[in-house]
Amino acid sequence: MSVSPVKRQKMESVLDQLKHHTTVVADTGDFNAIDEYKPLDATTNPSLILAAAQMPAYQELVDDAVAYGKKLGGSEEEQIKNACDKLFVLFGAEILKRIPGRVSTEVDARLSFDKEGMIQRARRLIDLYKEAGIGKDRILIKLSSTWEGIQAGKVLEAEYGIHCNMTLLFSFAQAVACAEAGVTLISPFVGRILDWYVANGDKKTYEPSEDPGVKSVTKIYNYYKKFGYKTIVMGASFRNTGEIKALTGCDYLTISPKLLAELSKEYVKLTPTLSVKEAQACELEKIHLDEKAFRWHHNEDQMAVEKLSDGIRKFAADAIKLERMLKVDVISCCLLPPLVFLSSTAANLQFLVVWLRIRNL
């Protein structure tokens, strides 16, 4: 239903109304989008950083990260790893200049089944933020919601005071385990759940209230509020604005710039669908999951098993692409000084071909 221009002037946009009921988070590494939509928090991941790092506007950050990796020295692999960590922190630090809240920075998805590796990498990222003058209270460390990731989050929260955002969350079992671990925040993926049901079922369209992803987050929210868990529920990975509006009242929602733009241009009355009062009235049973029970219950959810493994692979693939991009810059820095001393263009080109073969590129 269209709204008259006069009423539109008096009415807030759907995005502004949403901010009254839910903390709006920007799911992007693009500073311009953050400046435009003024979210409280922002989230990043390897895919978003990879996309942003390829934009000319952010080349200076890439150059700074490469220079940092080279400065620390070590093997080429070590330099690239250090450059990647630094790049994530440089983007995070710039984002924090534009928001009043926290930024989420993700640990390498290839560590998803390595509890100690995740703890070490998380502490390293926090140290890098500290070097940049940013305290850990403004950072959420993103970890995959595997059993190992959840236990890493438990240790980071309890022993180091590092706040964690558990990502790639698709099953109720994952949500229960995260609550019991006492992590700060979870990110259940709404749109990817919908994707799976559309791809694997006969039904291809869903009303927002019947959307499988919306129903999953609603159940998790109600469970957390009924049993008094402090862990924040942040719906993520939306496919359309209908999903977002159907979760109005959820603690946090992290939204892409495209959907933020759509919400900012829509003028209809927005009614909260989730509330603590209604959650506490729900008939839900409290459960406890040890490792064996977690693995069994999660395994019983085919969608969650497939989407978790798929999500880890995709984030890992983008991390590898980012490393390759930085590797080119690192090697370029190594190549330039010797080339300057060669006598001709032909000699330079011949040297470059031989050098690249040696480096297996």
mmCIF file of C-alpha atoms in Angstrom, residues 53-55 58-70 76 79-80 83-84 87 321-337 355-356 359 361:
data_model
loop_
_atom_site.group_PDB
_atom_site.id
_atom_site.type_symbol
_atom_site.label_atom_id
_atom_site.label_comp_id
_atom_site.label_asym_id
_atom_site.label_seq_id
_atom_site.Cartn_x
_atom_site.Cartn_y
_atom_site.Cartn_z
ATOM 1 C CA ALA A 53 39.891 -4.716 -0.083
ATOM 2 C CA GLN A 54 39.517 -4.857 -3.874
ATOM 3 C CA MET A 55 38.016 -1.358 -3.979
ATOM 4 C CA TYR A 58 40.786 1.046 0.456
ATOM 5 C CA GLN A 59 44.129 0.337 -1.238
ATOM 6 C CA GLU A 60 45.964 2.326 1.419
ATOM 7 C CA LEU A 61 44.749 -0.084 4.110
ATOM 8 C CA VAL A 62 45.944 -3.034 2.029
ATOM 9 C CA ASP A 63 49.338 -1.379 1.541
ATOM 10 C CA ASP A 64 49.625 -0.709 5.287
ATOM 11 C CA ALA A 65 48.766 -4.332 6.093
ATOM 12 C CA VAL A 66 51.374 -5.654 3.647
ATOM 13 C CA ALA A 67 53.996 -3.289 5.051
ATOM 14 C CA TYR A 68 53.169 -4.524 8.564
ATOM 15 C CA GLY A 69 53.554 -8.162 7.514
ATOM 16 C CA LYS A 70 56.924 -7.460 5.914
ATOM 17 C CA GLU A 76 56.322 -15.675 3.309
ATOM 18 C CA GLN A 79 54.138 -12.436 6.567
ATOM 19 C CA ILE A 80 50.863 -13.053 4.738
ATOM 20 C CA ALA A 83 49.197 -8.996 6.967
ATOM 21 C CA CYS A 84 45.719 -10.596 6.910
ATOM 22 C CA LEU A 87 44.073 -5.860 7.464
ATOM 23 C CA LYS A 321 41.593 -15.446 -1.975
ATOM 24 C CA LEU A 322 42.457 -12.576 0.353
ATOM 25 C CA GLU A 323 45.799 -14.194 1.175
ATOM 26 C CA ARG A 324 46.561 -14.608 -2.518
ATOM 27 C CA MET A 325 45.795 -10.956 -3.103
ATOM 28 C CA LEU A 326 48.124 -9.948 -0.278
ATOM 29 C CA LYS A 327 50.722 -12.456 -1.475
ATOM 30 C CA VAL A 328 50.993 -10.630 -4.786
ATOM 31 C CA ASP A 329 51.621 -7.376 -2.913
ATOM 32 C CA VAL A 330 54.157 -8.972 -0.578
ATOM 33 C CA ILE A 331 56.081 -10.506 -3.486
ATOM 34 C CA SER A 332 55.884 -7.261 -5.472
ATOM 35 C CA CYS A 333 57.638 -5.528 -2.598
ATOM 36 C CA CYS A 334 60.328 -8.221 -2.726
ATOM 37 C CA LEU A 335 60.716 -8.012 -6.505
ATOM 38 C CA LEU A 336 60.999 -4.299 -7.067
ATOM 39 C CA PRO A 337 64.452 -3.570 -5.556
ATOM 40 C CA TRP A 355 61.709 -15.330 -10.187
ATOM 41 C CA LEU A 356 57.994 -16.145 -10.391
ATOM 42 C CA ARG A 359 58.291 -18.812 -6.220
ATOM 43 C CA LEU A 361 53.286 -18.657 -8.720
#
